[in-house]
Amino acid sequence: MLNDQKIETFRQLVENKFQIYNSLFMSLPYDKMTNIGMLLPFLAEESREGYQLGKSPEEIVEEFFQKHTELKTEEQKLELLFKIIQYIERQVVLFDSIEDAAFQDLHSESDPGTVMNLYDRASQEHHLAAIRKKMEDFAIKIVFTAHPTQFYPNAVQRIIHDLRDAIINDSITQIDALLQQLGKTPFVNKERPTPLDEAMSIIYYLRYVYYQTIGELYRKIKQVFGTPNFTPSPDIIQLGFWPGGDRDGNPFVTADITMKVAEELRISILKDYYGHLKIVRRRLSFRGVSDVLTALSKRIYDSIFHNDTKISAQEIIAELDRAEKILVEEHNGLFLSVLDDFRDRVKIFGTHFATLDIRQDSRIHQAVIDDIFKKVINEDPESKTNEEKIQLLLDSGAVLNPDDFEDEMTKDTLMCVYNIKTIQENNGERGMYRYIISNSDDVKDVMNVYVLMKLCGYADEDIHIDIVPLFETMEGLDRSQNVMEKLYNHPVYKKHLAKRNNKQIIMLGFSDGTKDGGYLKANWQIYTSKEKLTKISEDRGIIVVFFDGRGGPPARGGGKTHDFYASQGNTIANNQIELTIQGQTITSVFGNKDQAKFNFEQLLTAGIENDVFKDVKKDLTEDERALLSELAEISYQKYSDLKAHPMFVPYLQEMSTLDYYGRTNIGSRPSKRGGGSELKFEDLRAIPFVGSWAQLKQNVPGFFGFGFALKTLKDAGRFDEVKALYKGSDFFKTLVLNSMMSMNKSYFPLTYYMRKNPKFGEFWNILFSEFSLSKEMMLELTGFKILMQEEPLNRKSVKIREKIVLPLLSIQQYALIKIQKGEGNTASYEKLVTRSLFGNINASRNSA
């Protein structure tokens, strides 16, 4: 019944409003776009009917020109297609804004996964004390990355925010004006953004969404769970930040950029404090209190605008404590809650706003260490083992000057390590306290960072840094237990860990794991790796925190995040939930206050529920484990065979948009690793890899091998075992539902024409066969009639979006076909692919 009400609300507030406001587009005075609103439905209908009849995108677009236009020249046709893309991009923004505006009406304060729902459940089951106990040392941390999965220019982001507000207020005049502004505002960055541009884009959300959202949510948690003897820690919700610190594969992130971003974070939070303090002072206008707050406001102002003046979070809190003392003793504590709320924000955000992480690839570190070794030890690094090099450098007692090195990477890496101390002095220790090493698969990968700290003159007691290995490939995950075991026993590292309160953060890469091992294998491998790492850590008295590098869609480890974390059993350490949020997930899941608050709550309660409410569906039995391992291995073999197919990389390169990702100017980072012209699988970055499958509407990494594994067990007469696993294990159920989400967003009719391709026809058929099998097997397993049957709202949202972008996909495929045939103006068709790619990326906020 509740679902029926929500579907009706969605129909009224989203579908109907979209129809109404979309009609405004038709009368907007866009340059040369006047007729697009009338022509677009024809292309949409030609696409819908044409694909059902097995027509190719080329046939569909050419028939559209023939039947509905009088255009003759290629130039005229291309101009129309570009205008259609621009029009659809703006339709997507309108739909996003309408959907965002309806969020509050579609979700309530007592929905499953909210703080109030957690409180009500805990009260009924007498678990409030256990929840408070869990809250003493539990936290969630969202780490924002700049990975290029969606980036509207800042001007468009601001229009989206204003449009959402206008839709909430049903202001037709304002909506009309904003749609006009949208029509004349460019959606494409002329130049690739710099890492600083990317940082400023996300700092916009910090300032205008998260400062209020997290402050209000913390106040709510205090009100609901606080007692005279218990106050939840202000650290219960934390923010992390990668733009400007993530130098893995990004040559544009330098030590200088990192310093600039750290300073922008410091200044931005102080600006929020300065604005908030004005509101506080409006209420606390009393003698004595007002003087303290006015002086504090001036100090914060000076710290924003004068480089030589710095104020720490501790100093701000000390002044607020002074103001409170006067307020209580002389003014009856009037408006004390207003002061409390402000002080809580300072405790939450400090002078750092979000913790800036450094990340670099282990292979870069090794090259730097080898370069240093040659200079300091004056020997050939190849003549020594890694352990010998580390020991010799530690024993040397050398303190290096970055300017003494010719290699730019060595120089910049050393400068970056030196700057950590300055950033901690300016932004507080929380401003930067983690150094993440990509592609970790050996002890030396972690120890190299420790050595760099020592070579930059840090005494042991001054290394206020957590060194975080990132295990992301199947090989890396396989070796993770062995690596951590050796590290925990390493005398030097053991001492360092003791100084870090015996707390070890370990990062696991879902995106690269899925790319490397396929969907089912990657998720199971990460699950079992976490179990092993939990055991060896706890056996040695180490508090282990897992940091998950998850993307937005299931194919990059995303999907239904609350369900994923709530499904993990007690064999996995649950000290903190940490995950990356990137691209379209920032805007679609945490893009405004209502959504952000709801989704922060979902994560927080998932972690707490996991410990407090025992559920047999979370803990896997030995038989369930054996079955999951078997399914994972079968699917891995099937996926590995696909990767080994000689057409795998050529298909992506020639038939998809892979080569065009680097031209979209949505991210500062190159779209592939390595500088060679020949593309290798290992050079592919997870985002363009998964994104290219999504643009083809094939979403291969989200399901491939899963259906084959299910069918293998069915053929062996063991499907009842799999059904029992689905019913009995929340973890397996979540994997199945997320994989179904990937398939629901696939549309193979778009590429039916590839079946006849002499080079790639056989390969396409392999993909389509596995898709059909996976869909058939999962529907049989779940008992569903359709994919995403239990998620009607999500399904509706996806359906409308797919309908909006179908003409865009037709145009993209049409242009790719023209390029493959070498027909017409290749440069223009390539530009068409890039523009439609950009439009699709932005449309895919909930894409798989």
Short mmCIF file of N, CA and C in Angstrom, two decimals, residues 93-197:
data_model
loop_
_atom_site.label_atom_id
_atom_site.label_comp_id
_atom_site.label_asym_id
_atom_site.label_seq_id
_atom_site.Cartn_x
_atom_site.Cartn_y
_atom_site.Cartn_z
N VAL A 93 18.63 18.02 -17.16
CA VAL A 93 18.76 18.92 -16.00
C VAL A 93 17.39 19.19 -15.39
N LEU A 94 16.40 19.42 -16.26
CA LEU A 94 15.05 19.68 -15.77
C LEU A 94 14.52 18.47 -15.00
N PHE A 95 14.70 17.27 -15.57
CA PHE A 95 14.21 16.07 -14.88
C PHE A 95 14.92 15.86 -13.55
N ASP A 96 16.26 16.05 -13.55
CA ASP A 96 17.02 15.94 -12.30
C ASP A 96 16.44 16.87 -11.24
N SER A 97 16.20 18.10 -11.64
CA SER A 97 15.73 19.12 -10.69
C SER A 97 14.35 18.77 -10.15
N ILE A 98 13.48 18.27 -11.03
CA ILE A 98 12.13 17.89 -10.61
C ILE A 98 12.18 16.70 -9.65
N GLU A 99 13.03 15.73 -9.97
CA GLU A 99 13.15 14.55 -9.12
C GLU A 99 13.73 14.94 -7.75
N ASP A 100 14.74 15.81 -7.76
CA ASP A 100 15.33 16.29 -6.50
C ASP A 100 14.29 17.03 -5.65
N ALA A 101 13.48 17.85 -6.33
CA ALA A 101 12.48 18.64 -5.61
C ALA A 101 11.44 17.76 -4.93
N ALA A 102 11.21 16.58 -5.51
CA ALA A 102 10.18 15.67 -4.96
C ALA A 102 10.73 14.79 -3.84
N PHE A 103 12.03 14.88 -3.58
CA PHE A 103 12.68 13.94 -2.66
C PHE A 103 12.00 13.89 -1.30
N GLN A 104 11.74 15.06 -0.74
CA GLN A 104 11.15 15.11 0.62
C GLN A 104 9.78 14.46 0.66
N ASP A 105 9.00 14.62 -0.41
CA ASP A 105 7.66 14.03 -0.44
C ASP A 105 7.69 12.53 -0.64
N LEU A 106 8.81 12.01 -1.15
CA LEU A 106 8.91 10.57 -1.41
C LEU A 106 9.61 9.82 -0.28
N HIS A 107 10.16 10.56 0.67
CA HIS A 107 10.86 9.95 1.81
C HIS A 107 10.40 10.60 3.10
N SER A 108 10.32 9.80 4.15
CA SER A 108 9.90 10.37 5.43
C SER A 108 10.97 10.18 6.48
N GLU A 109 10.83 10.91 7.59
CA GLU A 109 11.78 10.86 8.70
C GLU A 109 11.86 9.47 9.33
N SER A 110 10.83 8.65 9.10
CA SER A 110 10.81 7.33 9.75
C SER A 110 11.02 6.18 8.78
N ASP A 111 11.48 6.49 7.56
CA ASP A 111 11.79 5.42 6.59
C ASP A 111 12.85 4.48 7.16
N PRO A 112 12.88 3.22 6.70
CA PRO A 112 13.96 2.32 7.12
C PRO A 112 15.32 2.96 6.83
N GLY A 113 16.23 2.82 7.78
CA GLY A 113 17.57 3.38 7.59
C GLY A 113 17.75 4.80 8.09
N THR A 114 16.66 5.42 8.61
CA THR A 114 16.80 6.77 9.16
C THR A 114 17.13 6.69 10.65
N VAL A 115 17.56 7.82 11.19
CA VAL A 115 17.89 7.90 12.62
C VAL A 115 16.66 7.62 13.48
N MET A 116 15.51 8.17 13.07
CA MET A 116 14.28 7.96 13.86
C MET A 116 13.85 6.50 13.81
N ASN A 117 13.99 5.88 12.65
CA ASN A 117 13.64 4.46 12.53
C ASN A 117 14.55 3.61 13.41
N LEU A 118 15.83 3.96 13.45
CA LEU A 118 16.80 3.25 14.30
C LEU A 118 16.41 3.39 15.77
N TYR A 119 16.02 4.62 16.15
CA TYR A 119 15.64 4.87 17.55
C TYR A 119 14.39 4.06 17.92
N ASP A 120 13.38 4.11 17.04
CA ASP A 120 12.13 3.40 17.33
C ASP A 120 12.37 1.89 17.46
N ARG A 121 13.17 1.37 16.56
CA ARG A 121 13.44 -0.07 16.58
C ARG A 121 14.23 -0.44 17.84
N ALA A 122 15.23 0.39 18.16
CA ALA A 122 16.06 0.12 19.34
C ALA A 122 15.24 0.20 20.62
N SER A 123 14.29 1.14 20.67
CA SER A 123 13.42 1.28 21.85
C SER A 123 12.57 0.03 22.03
N GLN A 124 11.98 -0.43 20.93
CA GLN A 124 11.11 -1.61 21.00
C GLN A 124 11.87 -2.86 21.41
N GLU A 125 13.13 -2.96 20.93
CA GLU A 125 13.90 -4.19 21.19
C GLU A 125 14.89 -4.02 22.36
N HIS A 126 14.76 -2.89 23.07
CA HIS A 126 15.60 -2.61 24.26
C HIS A 126 17.10 -2.62 23.94
N HIS A 127 17.45 -1.89 22.86
CA HIS A 127 18.85 -1.85 22.44
C HIS A 127 19.45 -0.44 22.49
N LEU A 128 18.77 0.50 23.15
CA LEU A 128 19.28 1.88 23.14
C LEU A 128 20.66 1.98 23.76
N ALA A 129 20.89 1.26 24.85
CA ALA A 129 22.21 1.31 25.52
C ALA A 129 23.29 0.78 24.57
N ALA A 130 22.97 -0.29 23.84
CA ALA A 130 23.94 -0.87 22.91
C ALA A 130 24.26 0.10 21.77
N ILE A 131 23.25 0.83 21.34
CA ILE A 131 23.47 1.79 20.25
C ILE A 131 24.37 2.93 20.72
N ARG A 132 24.09 3.42 21.93
CA ARG A 132 24.95 4.50 22.47
C ARG A 132 26.39 4.01 22.64
N LYS A 133 26.53 2.78 23.06
CA LYS A 133 27.87 2.19 23.23
C LYS A 133 28.58 2.14 21.87
N LYS A 134 27.86 1.71 20.83
CA LYS A 134 28.43 1.62 19.49
C LYS A 134 28.83 3.01 18.98
N MET A 135 28.01 4.01 19.30
CA MET A 135 28.28 5.37 18.83
C MET A 135 29.54 5.99 19.45
N GLU A 136 30.01 5.42 20.55
CA GLU A 136 31.19 5.99 21.21
C GLU A 136 32.43 5.94 20.33
N ASP A 137 32.54 4.89 19.49
CA ASP A 137 33.76 4.79 18.68
C ASP A 137 33.46 4.47 17.21
N PHE A 138 32.23 4.74 16.77
CA PHE A 138 31.86 4.46 15.38
C PHE A 138 31.75 5.77 14.61
N ALA A 139 32.06 5.70 13.32
CA ALA A 139 31.92 6.89 12.46
C ALA A 139 31.70 6.45 11.03
N ILE A 140 31.15 7.37 10.26
CA ILE A 140 31.11 7.17 8.81
C ILE A 140 31.93 8.29 8.17
N LYS A 141 32.58 7.96 7.08
CA LYS A 141 33.39 8.96 6.39
C LYS A 141 33.14 8.86 4.90
N ILE A 142 32.70 9.98 4.33
CA ILE A 142 32.50 10.08 2.89
C ILE A 142 33.69 10.82 2.31
N VAL A 143 34.35 10.22 1.34
CA VAL A 143 35.53 10.85 0.75
C VAL A 143 35.20 11.24 -0.69
N PHE A 144 35.22 12.54 -0.96
CA PHE A 144 34.86 13.04 -2.29
C PHE A 144 36.06 12.96 -3.22
N THR A 145 35.86 12.37 -4.37
CA THR A 145 36.93 12.29 -5.37
C THR A 145 36.52 13.12 -6.58
N ALA A 146 37.49 13.37 -7.44
CA ALA A 146 37.20 14.16 -8.64
C ALA A 146 37.19 13.27 -9.87
N HIS A 147 36.99 11.98 -9.67
CA HIS A 147 37.01 11.08 -10.83
C HIS A 147 35.91 11.50 -11.81
N PRO A 148 36.23 11.57 -13.09
CA PRO A 148 35.34 12.22 -14.03
C PRO A 148 34.18 11.35 -14.50
N THR A 149 33.15 11.25 -13.67
CA THR A 149 31.96 10.56 -14.14
C THR A 149 30.83 11.54 -14.39
N GLN A 150 30.94 12.74 -13.88
CA GLN A 150 29.98 13.77 -14.24
C GLN A 150 30.51 15.10 -13.75
N PHE A 151 30.54 16.05 -14.62
CA PHE A 151 30.86 17.40 -14.18
C PHE A 151 30.16 18.44 -15.01
N TYR A 152 29.13 19.04 -14.42
CA TYR A 152 28.56 20.23 -15.03
C TYR A 152 29.48 21.40 -14.69
N PRO A 153 29.63 22.35 -15.58
CA PRO A 153 30.34 23.57 -15.19
C PRO A 153 29.64 24.22 -13.99
N ASN A 154 30.37 25.01 -13.23
CA ASN A 154 29.82 25.60 -12.00
C ASN A 154 28.56 26.42 -12.27
N ALA A 155 28.55 27.13 -13.41
CA ALA A 155 27.38 27.96 -13.73
C ALA A 155 26.12 27.10 -13.85
N VAL A 156 26.26 25.92 -14.46
CA VAL A 156 25.11 25.02 -14.62
C VAL A 156 24.71 24.43 -13.26
N GLN A 157 25.70 24.08 -12.43
CA GLN A 157 25.39 23.56 -11.08
C GLN A 157 24.51 24.55 -10.32
N ARG A 158 24.83 25.82 -10.43
CA ARG A 158 24.07 26.83 -9.67
C ARG A 158 22.64 26.95 -10.20
N ILE A 159 22.51 26.84 -11.53
CA ILE A 159 21.15 26.88 -12.11
C ILE A 159 20.34 25.69 -11.61
N ILE A 160 20.99 24.51 -11.55
CA ILE A 160 20.30 23.30 -11.08
C ILE A 160 19.76 23.51 -9.66
N HIS A 161 20.60 24.08 -8.79
CA HIS A 161 20.16 24.34 -7.41
C HIS A 161 18.98 25.29 -7.37
N ASP A 162 19.06 26.37 -8.17
CA ASP A 162 17.98 27.37 -8.18
C ASP A 162 16.71 26.79 -8.79
N LEU A 163 16.89 25.96 -9.82
CA LEU A 163 15.74 25.36 -10.50
C LEU A 163 15.00 24.42 -9.54
N ARG A 164 15.75 23.66 -8.77
CA ARG A 164 15.13 22.77 -7.78
C ARG A 164 14.26 23.57 -6.81
N ASP A 165 14.79 24.67 -6.30
CA ASP A 165 14.03 25.51 -5.35
C ASP A 165 12.78 26.09 -6.01
N ALA A 166 12.92 26.53 -7.26
CA ALA A 166 11.77 27.10 -7.97
C ALA A 166 10.68 26.05 -8.18
N ILE A 167 11.10 24.79 -8.44
CA ILE A 167 10.13 23.71 -8.65
C ILE A 167 9.43 23.37 -7.33
N ILE A 168 10.18 23.36 -6.23
CA ILE A 168 9.57 23.11 -4.92
C ILE A 168 8.47 24.14 -4.65
N ASN A 169 8.74 25.40 -5.06
CA ASN A 169 7.77 26.48 -4.82
C ASN A 169 6.76 26.64 -5.95
N ASP A 170 6.84 25.76 -6.96
CA ASP A 170 5.94 25.83 -8.12
C ASP A 170 5.89 27.23 -8.74
N SER A 171 7.04 27.86 -8.85
CA SER A 171 7.10 29.21 -9.42
C SER A 171 7.34 29.13 -10.92
N ILE A 172 6.25 29.15 -11.69
CA ILE A 172 6.35 29.01 -13.15
C ILE A 172 7.22 30.12 -13.75
N THR A 173 7.03 31.36 -13.25
CA THR A 173 7.80 32.49 -13.79
C THR A 173 9.29 32.27 -13.60
N GLN A 174 9.67 31.84 -12.38
CA GLN A 174 11.07 31.61 -12.07
C GLN A 174 11.62 30.42 -12.88
N ILE A 175 10.80 29.37 -12.99
CA ILE A 175 11.23 28.19 -13.76
C ILE A 175 11.47 28.59 -15.22
N ASP A 176 10.53 29.36 -15.76
CA ASP A 176 10.64 29.81 -17.15
C ASP A 176 11.94 30.60 -17.36
N ALA A 177 12.22 31.51 -16.42
CA ALA A 177 13.43 32.33 -16.53
C ALA A 177 14.70 31.47 -16.44
N LEU A 178 14.69 30.52 -15.52
CA LEU A 178 15.87 29.67 -15.33
C LEU A 178 16.08 28.74 -16.53
N LEU A 179 14.99 28.26 -17.14
CA LEU A 179 15.13 27.43 -18.33
C LEU A 179 15.70 28.25 -19.49
N GLN A 180 15.32 29.54 -19.53
CA GLN A 180 15.91 30.41 -20.55
C GLN A 180 17.41 30.58 -20.31
N GLN A 181 17.76 30.78 -19.03
CA GLN A 181 19.18 30.91 -18.68
C GLN A 181 19.93 29.63 -19.04
N LEU A 182 19.28 28.50 -18.76
CA LEU A 182 19.88 27.19 -19.05
C LEU A 182 20.14 27.04 -20.54
N GLY A 183 19.21 27.55 -21.35
CA GLY A 183 19.32 27.43 -22.80
C GLY A 183 20.51 28.19 -23.36
N LYS A 184 20.92 29.23 -22.64
CA LYS A 184 22.00 30.07 -23.15
C LYS A 184 23.32 29.86 -22.41
N THR A 185 23.33 28.93 -21.46
CA THR A 185 24.56 28.67 -20.69
C THR A 185 25.26 27.44 -21.24
N PRO A 186 26.55 27.57 -21.60
CA PRO A 186 27.27 26.41 -22.16
C PRO A 186 27.36 25.26 -21.14
N PHE A 187 27.20 24.04 -21.64
CA PHE A 187 27.29 22.84 -20.80
C PHE A 187 28.66 22.19 -20.87
N VAL A 188 29.48 22.67 -21.78
CA VAL A 188 30.75 22.00 -22.03
C VAL A 188 31.88 22.91 -21.61
N ASN A 189 32.84 22.33 -20.89
CA ASN A 189 34.05 23.08 -20.56
C ASN A 189 34.89 23.21 -21.83
N LYS A 190 35.26 24.45 -22.16
CA LYS A 190 36.11 24.63 -23.35
C LYS A 190 37.46 23.99 -23.13
N GLU A 191 37.93 24.06 -21.90
CA GLU A 191 39.23 23.49 -21.58
C GLU A 191 39.08 22.46 -20.47
N ARG A 192 39.99 21.53 -20.44
CA ARG A 192 40.00 20.53 -19.38
C ARG A 192 40.17 21.23 -18.03
N PRO A 193 39.37 20.87 -17.02
CA PRO A 193 39.53 21.54 -15.73
C PRO A 193 40.86 21.17 -15.07
N THR A 194 41.39 22.09 -14.31
CA THR A 194 42.60 21.80 -13.55
C THR A 194 42.19 21.10 -12.26
N PRO A 195 43.12 20.45 -11.56
CA PRO A 195 42.77 19.87 -10.26
C PRO A 195 42.20 20.91 -9.29
N LEU A 196 42.65 22.15 -9.41
CA LEU A 196 42.11 23.20 -8.54
C LEU A 196 40.65 23.50 -8.90
N ASP A 197 40.34 23.51 -10.21
CA ASP A 197 38.94 23.69 -10.64
C ASP A 197 38.06 22.58 -10.06
#
